[in-house]
Amino acid sequence: MRRTRQVTILSVAAAAGVSKSTVSRVMNDTPNVDPQIVIRVRDAAARLGYRPSGTAQNLSRGRTGIVGVLVPDLANPLFATILKGISAEAELDGYRTLVADANEQPDAELRHLNELARQSDGLILCGPRMSMPDLASLAELDVPIVVVNRRPAGNLFPSVTVDSREAVADLCRHLDALGHTHLCYLSGPPHAAADGERWSALKSSVRSRTKLTRVAAGAMLDDGHAAAEAALATGATCLIGFNDLVALGAVARLQELGITVPDQISVAGFDDIVYARFTSPGLTTVAMPMTEFGQEAWRLLSPYLHGRKTRRTRTLSATLIIRGSTGLRQNSGARPGPAA
Amino acid sequence: MRRTRQVTILSVAAAAGVSKSTVSRVMNDTPNVDPQIVIRVRDAAARLGYRPSGTAQNLSRGRTGIVGVLVPDLANPLFATILKGISAEAELDGYRTLVADANEQPDAELRHLNELARQSDGLILCGPRMSMPDLASLAELDVPIVVVNRRPAGNLFPSVTVDSREAVADLCRHLDALGHTHLCYLSGPPHAAADGERWSALKSSVRSRTKLTRVAAGAMLDDGHAAAEAALATGATCLIGFNDLVALGAVARLQELGITVPDQISVAGFDDIVYARFTSPGLTTVAMPMTEFGQEAWRLLSPYLHGRKTRRTRTLSATLIIRGSTGLRQNSGARPGPAA
DNA sequence: GTGAAAGCGCTAACAT
DNA sequence: ATGTTAGCGCTTTCAC
């Protein structure tokens, strides 16, 4: 039933000639313990190689010091970075992160969260793809929950979201100034809330003379790569990816087709993942405040964990970053040319 | 001391008119329980919204179902991907991953591991940067440990490593055939075991007529970006990054300087992160079997968790992937030209 | 097939 | 300042 005989607090107590409580006090740096005894206990503990059982502490203390984090895809640098931010911030407060990667499968999320909830003091959901009813059902878990990057969740749980509208408007102005009057949006996973937001931000920002179409893509490099040709076929002079991965995937495909960016066609994305800056041309993108996401998420969750009420929403803002992938509209539409 | 009154197994037992034991049996799908009772219990549990306390189960069962994973940097897609692999594989066995990001600080690792160990059944260290003595000291934690991507650890703990020598030899042959006789290695973090391995693999693979120099870089995009000029100054006709991030960072810097890759200078990397394929030119690289890393790590750890002995080492092999970033050596050395 | 009772290893009143 | 005692919420023998 149990594994190898452990060094329990009791053995240390015996070895040091004191009671369990005293050992516990020493191990937890409780003040008002005889310095002599502290030494004796520390000594015994070290000699025996005593390491308190986290599990037992958890049960006794009624908390685990663990926060569960759900992400749609760890391989997406956006989420890896947000996770990194959360983990860094949580660590400062002595918490650790238990991660679950839903693999972009909305159905898997609920299952994961149920599991996570049983081991953690609180939950942070990053860009959850699950349905609103499912999301709402999480209230029953009776655990502090914070949602990152899914706006409509704001009414249900404290959440940190981003307002991209201003930045998208900037993007549209930028493209308009470059002469682009036909934009094609490479849309994201249907269940990603960000997809709807970005699309409607675009719709409400484009000039009336500008044509805006959309082509289904996804959330990953391959999705953009695969969707590029269809997007090209719309005759658009600028492609806008659901996120940077999609945009970069599209750029790669365009280059394979011998179409140069931005000379023959412009491309823009969302997120500003680190690669956006380092590819060539650099990717024009609507930057998400990734590090802040993690920080703010923790700031929202942290008081909540200690039973205190917390503000329900924190809205960050996105910013347009102009790089080389968007340029003057060429006269004719882009057409495959000789390989680059 | 405790938080909101919980629905315990006792309340369910009362509501269903049975004993705790029976409820426990039902919740754990133990056979030999009266179907009638199963229903009654399930009902009561659902009605009360009973969710067994993971912590209590952990203590009672003597296991947590958690495996601690240490990575040097979550923002590095190599580690994010390895983590994803581990997490996927572990999940199949009902385990979850508790992550710790050491932020490329070797000193932080030990502290993290001590913490992780108290909450988990086993530990997986990804490319640990800590010193060998520190690594050795982990044996005292008395917890199953598997090390990924740090060769010399093979004697201490079961580990999954990669043998890059063959692939590096391929790379050297490839570069030699292209006429490169002066290579410059942009080295990684001093404490990364992979750095030493890659450097010595290069040293032992280059033709005698080939000059091999090294310039300090690091593990991230910025490091490569920053080191590019120094590397250029060595007069090398091919830059080899410690990893793909460094290589891509260097490419970005070169392009800023108006130097085209591979026309004026070639660049290669290690890992084959997903961006290596999608940048232009595609990056020639020594590909690590990333997904396999995670799988094999789990395969090594899993039996270990159940008390069974496990084989000590699994060596995967790297493979050379040739893409557009390496080309024929140009006549003169690369020099900054007009911006691309 | 079901219940009673003894833990799992620790913390935290409470008493001294 | 230290020891005693009663849990934390579950699992698991061991009787019935």
XYZ file of C-alpha atoms (C1' of nucleotides) in Angstrom:
712
model
C 0.000 0.000 0.000
C 2.667 2.535 0.892
C 6.063 2.774 -0.572
C 9.458 2.667 1.116
C 9.409 3.433 4.803
C 9.583 7.142 5.097
C 11.288 9.376 7.579
C 8.294 10.864 9.294
C 8.042 13.763 11.629
C 7.678 11.231 14.390
C 11.092 9.699 13.857
C 12.649 13.121 13.980
C 10.754 13.919 17.150
C 12.055 10.749 18.732
C 15.611 11.345 17.583
C 15.564 14.869 18.939
C 13.794 13.939 22.107
C 10.888 16.288 21.583
C 7.282 16.086 20.430
C 5.932 16.135 16.912
C 4.536 19.607 17.455
C 7.916 20.990 18.291
C 9.440 19.479 15.213
C 6.604 20.924 13.200
C 7.200 24.318 14.761
C 10.873 24.179 13.963
C 10.320 23.091 10.403
C 7.891 25.945 9.909
C 10.108 28.539 11.528
C 7.582 29.320 14.173
C 8.944 31.902 16.585
C 9.164 31.159 20.312
C 11.065 27.941 20.101
C 14.071 27.425 22.297
C 17.145 28.026 20.130
C 18.779 24.995 21.667
C 15.916 22.836 20.598
C 15.818 24.337 17.160
C 19.350 23.190 16.714
C 18.689 19.739 18.078
C 15.728 19.292 15.806
C 17.381 20.686 12.724
C 20.238 18.365 13.398
C 18.137 15.297 13.772
C 16.147 16.189 10.694
C 19.262 16.635 8.629
C 20.836 13.474 9.971
C 17.796 11.410 9.146
C 17.217 13.134 5.852
C 13.761 14.144 6.878
C 11.587 15.789 4.238
C 8.104 16.705 5.290
C 5.395 15.119 3.210
C 3.835 17.766 1.064
C 0.716 15.691 0.763
C 0.216 15.478 4.492
C 0.838 19.173 4.849
C -1.661 19.872 2.135
C -4.337 17.847 3.809
C -3.692 19.318 7.173
C -3.397 22.884 5.992
C -6.335 22.653 3.677
C -4.412 23.986 0.714
C -2.010 22.639 -1.835
C -0.052 25.627 -3.040
C -0.856 24.465 -6.526
C -2.689 26.374 -9.182
C -4.003 24.529 -12.207
C -3.422 26.088 -15.596
C -5.253 25.012 -18.703
C -3.898 25.901 -22.124
C -5.164 25.033 -25.577
C -1.710 24.232 -26.885
C 1.652 24.341 -25.206
C 3.438 24.377 -28.524
C 1.933 27.755 -29.253
C 4.436 30.304 -27.975
C 1.605 32.582 -26.950
C 0.449 30.092 -24.384
C 3.885 28.888 -23.445
C 4.755 32.493 -22.707
C 1.585 33.173 -20.768
C 2.207 30.027 -18.783
C 5.730 31.164 -18.122
C 4.402 34.466 -16.854
C 1.882 32.848 -14.571
C 4.391 30.374 -13.279
C 6.921 33.096 -12.532
C 4.405 35.237 -10.725
C 2.846 32.374 -8.803
C 6.224 31.198 -7.673
C 6.828 34.481 -5.940
C 3.846 33.666 -3.782
C 4.977 30.120 -3.206
C 2.606 28.501 -5.654
C 3.339 26.025 -8.400
C 1.544 25.370 -11.633
C -0.066 22.137 -12.638
C -0.562 22.268 -16.373
C -3.016 20.643 -18.683
C -2.708 20.915 -22.433
C -6.077 20.480 -24.092
C -4.510 20.063 -27.495
C -6.998 22.414 -29.107
C -9.830 20.026 -28.289
C -12.650 21.926 -26.634
C -14.203 18.724 -25.357
C -11.111 17.749 -23.454
C -11.052 20.926 -21.421
C -13.830 20.147 -19.005
C -12.342 16.791 -18.180
C -8.956 18.329 -17.531
C -10.355 21.031 -15.350
C -12.240 18.583 -13.218
C -9.025 16.758 -12.661
C -6.973 19.858 -12.030
C -9.501 21.209 -9.578
C -9.050 18.256 -7.292
C -5.400 18.979 -6.828
C -5.261 22.729 -6.832
C -6.292 25.771 -4.893
C -7.300 27.692 -7.961
C -7.575 27.513 -11.727
C -6.409 29.719 -14.533
C -7.919 29.077 -17.933
C -5.969 30.436 -20.853
C -8.026 31.136 -23.919
C -10.441 28.309 -23.155
C -12.184 27.012 -26.259
C -15.058 25.352 -24.421
C -18.663 26.408 -24.879
C -20.199 29.079 -22.693
C -22.517 26.634 -20.919
C -19.559 24.439 -20.108
C -17.655 27.439 -18.915
C -20.555 28.454 -16.744
C -20.760 24.972 -15.299
C -17.331 25.422 -13.816
C -18.777 27.539 -11.069
C -19.844 24.279 -9.464
C -16.250 23.312 -8.985
C -16.296 25.760 -6.170
C -12.714 26.791 -6.740
C -11.305 30.220 -7.515
C -11.143 30.594 -11.271
C -9.593 33.234 -13.457
C -9.986 33.314 -17.197
C -7.403 34.744 -19.528
C -8.090 35.995 -23.003
C -11.713 35.141 -23.436
C -13.833 38.181 -23.219
C -17.393 36.912 -22.825
C -16.250 35.066 -19.727
C -15.964 38.348 -17.931
C -19.400 38.035 -16.468
C -18.777 34.590 -15.107
C -15.314 34.765 -13.640
C -12.695 37.340 -12.944
C -10.806 37.584 -16.176
C -8.056 39.360 -17.921
C -8.797 40.193 -21.484
C -7.358 42.344 -24.158
C -9.037 45.021 -26.163
C -7.674 44.802 -29.669
C -10.154 47.135 -31.297
C -8.003 50.200 -31.155
C -4.980 48.346 -32.427
C -7.012 46.701 -35.158
C -8.294 50.103 -36.197
C -4.690 51.246 -36.350
C -3.890 48.275 -38.491
C -6.724 49.044 -40.857
C -5.651 52.658 -41.157
C -2.117 51.527 -41.789
C -3.216 49.171 -44.537
C -5.531 51.720 -46.011
C -2.724 54.216 -46.209
C -0.725 51.636 -48.096
C -3.545 51.349 -50.595
C -4.946 47.985 -49.601
C -8.636 47.707 -50.346
C -9.058 43.982 -50.182
C -8.077 42.183 -46.999
C -8.414 38.498 -46.316
C -8.630 37.192 -42.769
C -7.291 33.703 -42.171
C -9.607 32.694 -39.397
C -8.744 30.714 -36.301
C -10.281 27.731 -34.544
C -14.056 28.165 -34.509
C -14.164 27.841 -30.749
C -11.524 30.407 -30.017
C -13.220 33.477 -28.625
C -10.371 35.578 -29.924
C -11.284 34.552 -33.442
C -14.707 36.150 -33.262
C -13.343 39.240 -31.605
C -10.657 39.767 -34.150
C -12.983 39.244 -37.038
C -15.542 41.688 -35.761
C -12.894 44.213 -34.873
C -11.747 44.015 -38.463
C -15.261 44.281 -39.816
C -15.973 47.389 -37.857
C -12.652 48.999 -38.621
C -12.239 48.698 -42.359
C -13.187 51.579 -44.575
C -16.370 51.082 -46.498
C -14.472 50.965 -49.739
C -12.428 48.067 -48.453
C -13.405 44.524 -49.170
C -12.935 42.060 -46.326
C -13.122 38.328 -46.846
C -12.235 35.360 -44.721
C -10.777 31.966 -45.307
C -10.696 29.182 -42.719
C -7.298 28.419 -41.301
C -6.656 27.487 -37.664
C -4.192 28.290 -34.931
C -0.948 26.760 -36.080
C 1.791 27.281 -38.608
C 0.542 24.492 -40.814
C -2.933 25.964 -40.860
C -1.619 29.216 -42.252
C 0.594 27.360 -44.642
C -2.352 25.372 -45.895
C -4.751 28.278 -46.149
C -2.451 30.640 -47.994
C -3.429 29.615 -51.468
C -7.125 29.858 -50.812
C -6.551 33.291 -49.354
C -4.547 34.250 -52.386
C -7.384 33.141 -54.624
C -9.673 35.722 -53.075
C -7.578 38.353 -54.766
C -6.787 40.100 -51.503
C -3.687 42.249 -51.383
C -3.182 41.721 -47.708
C -3.570 38.600 -45.620
C -4.319 38.865 -41.912
C -3.688 35.768 -39.878
C -5.746 34.785 -36.836
C -2.431 34.774 -35.044
C 1.232 35.106 -35.866
C 1.683 31.411 -36.397
C -0.981 31.389 -39.061
C 0.454 34.523 -40.616
C 3.975 33.128 -40.633
C 2.744 29.851 -42.055
C 1.094 31.794 -44.834
C 4.256 33.789 -45.474
C 6.200 30.574 -45.765
C 3.745 29.202 -48.286
C 3.770 32.417 -50.277
C 7.512 32.322 -50.456
C 7.363 28.750 -51.643
C 5.067 29.945 -54.373
C 7.581 32.568 -55.331
C 5.459 35.408 -54.100
C 7.425 37.992 -52.196
C 6.199 39.706 -49.083
C 5.470 42.575 -48.927
C 6.236 43.439 -52.536
C 3.518 41.312 -54.039
C 1.319 40.815 -51.034
C 1.231 42.047 -47.475
C 0.724 39.922 -44.387
C -0.130 40.750 -40.808
C -0.861 38.745 -37.686
C -1.892 38.868 -34.064
C 0.042 38.251 -30.827
C 3.598 39.370 -31.529
C 5.209 36.130 -30.600
C 8.945 36.411 -30.465
C 9.366 35.025 -33.973
C 7.353 37.824 -35.461
C 10.267 40.094 -34.845
C 12.944 37.777 -36.094
C 11.605 36.495 -39.347
C 12.237 38.357 -42.490
C 10.468 40.394 -43.295
C 9.466 41.110 -39.726
C 5.774 40.536 -39.235
C 3.423 43.432 -38.770
C 1.196 42.352 -35.942
C -1.278 43.318 -33.278
C 0.759 42.677 -30.162
C -0.777 41.024 -27.136
C 0.675 41.925 -23.767
C 1.746 38.370 -23.089
C 3.813 38.837 -20.001
C 1.164 41.054 -18.492
C -1.417 38.378 -19.123
C 0.312 36.070 -16.740
C 1.001 38.759 -14.187
C -2.515 40.089 -14.189
C -4.007 36.647 -14.092
C -2.069 35.949 -10.956
C -2.905 39.286 -9.474
C -6.569 38.510 -9.957
C -6.326 34.997 -8.613
C -4.028 35.562 -5.692
C -6.346 37.469 -3.328
C -9.104 35.115 -4.350
C -7.057 32.193 -3.050
C -6.882 33.842 0.310
C -10.615 34.152 0.397
C -10.680 37.809 -0.480
C -12.974 39.145 -3.122
C -11.260 40.228 -6.292
C -12.115 42.590 -9.088
C -13.830 40.847 -11.905
C -11.995 42.090 -14.902
C -8.807 43.563 -16.077
C -8.594 44.719 -19.643
C -5.225 45.167 -21.244
C -4.745 46.726 -24.585
C -3.131 45.455 -27.703
C -0.809 47.597 -29.758
C -0.040 47.630 -33.419
C 3.514 46.832 -34.340
C 4.484 47.686 -37.850
C 7.251 45.696 -39.436
C 8.310 44.784 -42.923
C 5.567 42.363 -43.895
C 3.129 45.082 -44.815
C 3.944 47.380 -47.687
C 2.465 49.379 -50.512
C -0.189 47.626 -52.468
C 1.086 46.465 -55.802
C -0.873 47.356 -58.910
C -2.118 43.968 -59.929
C -3.086 41.128 -57.631
C -0.390 38.770 -56.442
C 0.334 35.867 -58.717
C 2.713 32.991 -58.328
C 5.982 33.931 -59.952
C 9.351 32.238 -60.348
C 10.563 30.602 -57.152
C 12.445 33.011 -54.907
C -8.089 27.085 9.360
C -10.049 25.240 6.688
C -12.018 26.878 3.991
C -15.701 26.598 3.111
C -17.436 23.568 4.495
C -16.841 20.823 2.042
C -19.034 18.009 0.924
C -17.152 15.121 2.421
C -17.481 11.463 1.866
C -19.220 11.331 5.205
C -22.079 13.552 4.133
C -22.624 11.384 1.097
C -22.550 8.293 3.237
C -25.181 9.772 5.510
C -27.359 10.920 2.638
C -27.206 7.506 1.025
C -27.644 5.642 4.265
C -24.424 3.676 3.946
C -20.941 3.769 5.375
C -17.965 5.787 4.223
C -16.327 2.619 2.995
C -19.173 1.870 0.695
C -19.160 5.322 -0.761
C -15.445 4.991 -1.299
C -15.974 1.673 -3.025
C -18.586 3.119 -5.310
C -16.521 6.147 -6.198
C -13.618 3.914 -7.071
C -15.685 1.487 -9.118
C -14.819 -1.419 -6.904
C -16.615 -4.553 -8.046
C -18.897 -6.434 -5.701
C -21.088 -3.598 -4.647
C -24.819 -4.026 -4.733
C -26.068 -2.306 -7.907
C -28.918 -0.810 -5.933
C -26.510 0.784 -3.546
C -24.284 1.992 -6.317
C -27.209 3.902 -7.666
C -28.181 5.307 -4.308
C -24.664 6.462 -3.643
C -24.110 7.914 -7.083
C -27.337 9.758 -6.684
C -26.517 11.199 -3.333
C -23.054 12.176 -4.521
C -24.426 13.952 -7.543
C -27.169 15.654 -5.544
C -24.722 16.970 -3.007
C -22.127 17.820 -5.619
C -19.580 15.644 -3.919
C -16.045 15.783 -5.268
C -13.518 13.633 -3.487
C -10.590 15.547 -2.106
C -7.554 14.780 -4.188
C -5.323 15.717 -1.332
C -6.915 13.247 1.044
C -6.745 10.541 -1.585
C -3.118 11.327 -2.141
C -2.263 10.993 1.491
C -4.218 7.839 1.921
C -2.996 6.192 -1.243
C 0.567 7.288 -0.774
C 0.833 8.766 -4.233
C -0.124 11.996 -5.909
C -0.388 11.177 -9.594
C 1.805 14.147 -10.202
C 5.135 14.213 -11.919
C 7.362 17.235 -11.555
C 9.017 18.575 -14.690
C 11.882 21.004 -14.622
C 12.756 23.012 -17.705
C 15.386 25.699 -18.233
C 13.029 27.926 -20.173
C 9.418 27.486 -21.127
C 9.681 30.108 -23.807
C 12.084 27.906 -25.683
C 9.958 25.843 -28.051
C 12.286 22.910 -27.586
C 11.315 22.633 -23.953
C 7.731 23.631 -24.460
C 7.475 20.813 -26.966
C 9.234 18.299 -24.766
C 6.943 19.290 -21.933
C 3.971 18.865 -24.194
C 5.175 15.397 -25.086
C 5.685 14.394 -21.484
C 2.374 15.824 -20.450
C 0.541 13.994 -23.217
C 2.160 10.700 -22.415
C 1.783 11.044 -18.663
C -1.846 11.873 -19.038
C -2.470 8.546 -20.688
C -1.341 6.966 -17.457
C -3.393 9.311 -15.341
C -0.555 11.541 -14.281
C -0.309 15.303 -14.433
C 2.692 17.544 -14.732
C 3.788 20.113 -12.214
C 6.174 22.432 -14.000
C 9.018 24.558 -12.829
C 10.774 26.984 -15.111
C 14.307 27.650 -13.918
C 14.689 30.614 -16.200
C 18.114 29.495 -17.345
C 19.450 29.949 -13.823
C 21.365 26.852 -12.798
C 21.224 27.834 -9.143
C 17.466 27.948 -9.108
C 17.102 24.368 -10.235
C 17.937 22.638 -6.998
C 15.508 24.748 -5.060
C 12.754 24.037 -7.543
C 13.399 20.343 -7.512
C 13.257 20.161 -3.768
C 9.903 21.816 -3.903
C 8.633 19.699 -6.761
C 9.747 16.505 -5.084
C 7.499 17.103 -2.127
C 4.423 17.149 -4.283
C 5.174 14.575 -6.899
C 5.723 10.891 -7.416
C 8.599 11.395 -9.783
C 10.741 14.003 -11.473
C 11.762 14.637 -15.037
C 14.615 17.049 -15.575
C 14.846 18.530 -19.032
C 18.303 19.644 -20.028
C 19.227 20.532 -16.459
C 21.958 23.141 -16.289
C 22.983 22.393 -12.706
C 26.425 21.127 -11.786
C 27.178 17.439 -11.642
C 27.603 17.404 -7.854
C 24.232 19.062 -7.483
C 22.746 16.597 -9.902
C 24.239 13.753 -7.952
C 22.845 15.138 -4.736
C 19.352 14.626 -6.063
C 19.606 10.953 -5.329
C 18.884 11.867 -1.719
C 15.454 13.065 -2.667
C 14.593 9.436 -2.849
C 12.212 9.960 -5.713
C 12.258 8.407 -9.180
C 14.162 10.728 -11.472
C 14.638 10.723 -15.191
C 16.924 13.105 -16.995
C 16.352 14.288 -20.507
C 19.019 15.621 -22.789
C 22.016 15.689 -20.536
C 24.350 12.928 -21.382
C 26.751 12.718 -18.462
C 23.796 12.159 -16.211
C 23.400 8.716 -17.667
C 25.382 7.149 -14.890
C 23.351 8.776 -12.172
C 19.791 8.471 -13.339
C 17.882 6.811 -16.103
C 18.067 9.250 -18.918
C 17.121 9.833 -22.466
C 19.782 11.487 -24.491
C 20.475 12.132 -28.084
C 23.533 11.253 -30.054
C 24.188 14.098 -32.429
C 27.613 13.033 -33.560
C 26.510 11.265 -36.675
C 24.247 14.124 -37.676
C 26.929 16.680 -36.921
C 29.334 14.709 -39.083
C 26.714 14.835 -41.823
C 26.458 18.556 -41.345
C 30.200 18.985 -41.614
C 30.330 16.896 -44.762
C 27.482 18.933 -46.171
C 29.242 22.186 -45.433
C 32.529 20.886 -46.717
C 30.905 19.922 -49.965
C 29.632 23.463 -50.260
C 33.166 24.732 -49.882
C 33.017 26.069 -46.354
C 36.372 25.927 -44.647
C 35.744 28.318 -41.816
C 32.870 27.644 -39.458
C 31.911 29.668 -36.429
C 29.958 28.124 -33.594
C 27.711 30.455 -31.620
C 27.955 28.739 -28.302
C 25.176 28.200 -25.795
C 24.827 28.749 -22.088
C 28.010 27.567 -20.397
C 26.101 25.213 -18.160
C 24.151 23.521 -20.891
C 25.534 20.046 -21.362
C 24.368 20.119 -24.947
C 26.692 23.021 -25.601
C 29.767 21.016 -24.782
C 28.534 18.035 -26.714
C 27.777 20.009 -29.808
C 31.055 21.803 -29.737
C 33.079 18.656 -29.388
C 31.034 16.890 -32.020
C 31.897 19.727 -34.353
C 35.553 19.679 -33.410
C 35.862 16.018 -34.103
C 33.902 16.147 -37.331
C 35.433 18.991 -39.279
C 38.032 18.290 -41.896
C 41.528 19.203 -40.860
C 41.634 21.918 -43.469
C 38.596 23.525 -41.903
C 38.929 26.268 -39.359
C 36.493 26.172 -36.478
C 36.017 29.091 -34.136
C 33.495 29.900 -31.488
C 31.778 32.999 -30.260
C 29.732 33.198 -27.085
C 26.011 33.539 -27.615
C 23.394 31.858 -25.427
C 20.139 30.002 -25.828
C 17.722 32.581 -27.088
C 16.893 34.576 -30.177
C 18.389 37.730 -28.769
C 21.609 35.951 -27.988
C 22.027 34.916 -31.595
C 21.013 38.339 -32.744
C 23.605 39.922 -30.503
C 26.391 37.513 -31.361
C 26.010 37.643 -35.114
C 28.383 40.500 -35.735
C 31.133 39.049 -33.621
C 30.725 35.803 -35.476
C 30.868 37.644 -38.751
C 34.082 39.277 -37.689
C 35.770 35.912 -37.426
C 35.553 35.696 -41.179
C 33.636 32.445 -41.062
C 31.542 31.568 -44.076
C 29.094 29.548 -42.065
C 27.591 30.223 -38.662
C 26.371 27.350 -36.540
C 24.049 28.254 -33.709
C 23.932 26.414 -30.393
C 20.283 25.960 -31.192
C 17.777 27.109 -33.746
C 16.810 30.158 -31.766
C 20.377 31.380 -31.748
C 20.737 30.562 -35.419
C 17.518 32.363 -36.323
C 18.476 35.332 -34.203
C 21.741 35.487 -36.098
C 19.958 35.248 -39.430
C 17.741 38.145 -38.422
C 20.742 40.255 -37.525
C 22.505 39.362 -40.746
C 19.504 40.406 -42.735
C 19.389 43.669 -40.876
C 22.976 44.163 -41.909
C 22.028 43.562 -45.502
C 23.800 40.252 -45.652
C 21.828 37.602 -47.427
C 21.620 34.021 -46.316
C 22.791 31.739 -47.792
C 24.252 33.762 -50.649
C 26.768 35.644 -48.589
C 26.917 33.472 -45.536
C 25.435 30.162 -44.474
C 23.754 29.434 -41.175
C 22.793 26.223 -39.429
C 21.304 25.325 -36.076
C 20.298 22.551 -33.723
C 16.905 21.221 -32.633
C 14.592 21.724 -35.604
C 12.006 23.727 -33.779
C 8.949 24.295 -35.880
C 10.085 27.742 -36.974
C 13.170 26.338 -38.578
C 10.973 25.006 -41.314
C 8.880 28.078 -41.785
C 11.360 30.866 -41.939
C 12.923 31.860 -45.168
C 15.276 30.573 -46.003
C 14.427 27.420 -44.128
C 17.055 26.651 -41.548
C 19.448 23.774 -42.024
C 19.553 22.087 -38.665
C 20.440 19.041 -36.646
C 17.003 17.843 -35.650
C 16.298 16.591 -32.158
C 13.593 13.996 -31.773
C 11.525 16.262 -29.570
C 8.336 14.309 -29.356
C 10.256 11.143 -28.694
C 12.067 12.857 -25.860
C 8.862 13.243 -23.973
C 7.606 9.796 -24.823
C 10.806 8.059 -23.890
C 11.172 10.054 -20.729
C 7.781 8.884 -19.652
C 8.488 5.346 -20.705
C 11.560 5.382 -18.506
C 9.836 6.967 -15.566
C 6.563 5.127 -15.635
C 7.690 1.667 -14.482
C 9.932 3.355 -11.986
C 6.901 4.984 -10.392
C 5.393 1.602 -9.862
C 8.486 0.490 -8.086
C 9.845 -1.502 -10.966
C 13.426 -1.187 -12.064
C 13.923 0.586 -15.334
C 16.630 0.661 -17.945
C 19.099 3.367 -17.312
C 19.440 4.953 -20.681
C 17.769 5.464 -23.950
C 19.717 7.133 -26.704
C 17.885 8.660 -29.592
C 19.585 9.969 -32.628
C 19.587 13.346 -34.224
C 19.254 13.775 -37.950
C 20.516 16.419 -40.283
C 17.877 18.409 -42.078
C 19.110 20.432 -44.981
C 17.173 23.527 -45.895
C 17.902 26.764 -47.646
C 20.091 28.498 -45.100
C 23.204 26.673 -46.132
C 24.572 27.220 -49.607
C 27.718 27.402 -51.642
C 30.489 29.354 -50.083
C 30.900 32.717 -51.705
C 34.317 33.768 -52.929
C 35.075 36.579 -50.547
C 34.005 36.788 -46.910
C 30.608 38.209 -46.118
C 30.472 41.921 -45.738
C 27.645 44.226 -44.842
C 25.985 45.407 -48.035
C 22.974 47.526 -48.872
C 19.942 46.694 -46.739
C 17.898 43.867 -48.215
C -21.652 -7.271 0.187
C -21.060 -3.916 3.965
C -19.471 -1.613 8.156
C -16.037 -0.397 11.852
C -11.795 1.208 12.760
C -7.159 2.159 12.012
C -4.258 4.725 9.729
C -1.680 8.138 5.847
C 1.882 12.381 8.007
C 1.154 16.498 9.225
C -0.859 21.031 11.670
C -3.146 23.635 15.177
C -5.961 24.396 19.052
C -5.682 23.769 23.727
C -3.614 22.889 27.903
C 0.330 23.268 30.758
C 8.104 27.356 25.435
C 6.494 22.523 24.817
C 3.505 18.486 24.868
C -1.248 16.428 24.142
C -4.892 15.667 21.357
C -7.891 15.985 17.795
C -8.538 16.265 13.415
C -7.736 17.025 7.660
C -10.840 13.401 4.132
C -9.942 9.555 2.289
C -8.540 4.228 1.656
C -8.157 -0.250 3.263
C -7.602 -4.119 6.142
C -10.434 -6.878 8.914
C -14.511 -8.648 10.760
C -19.250 -9.645 9.959
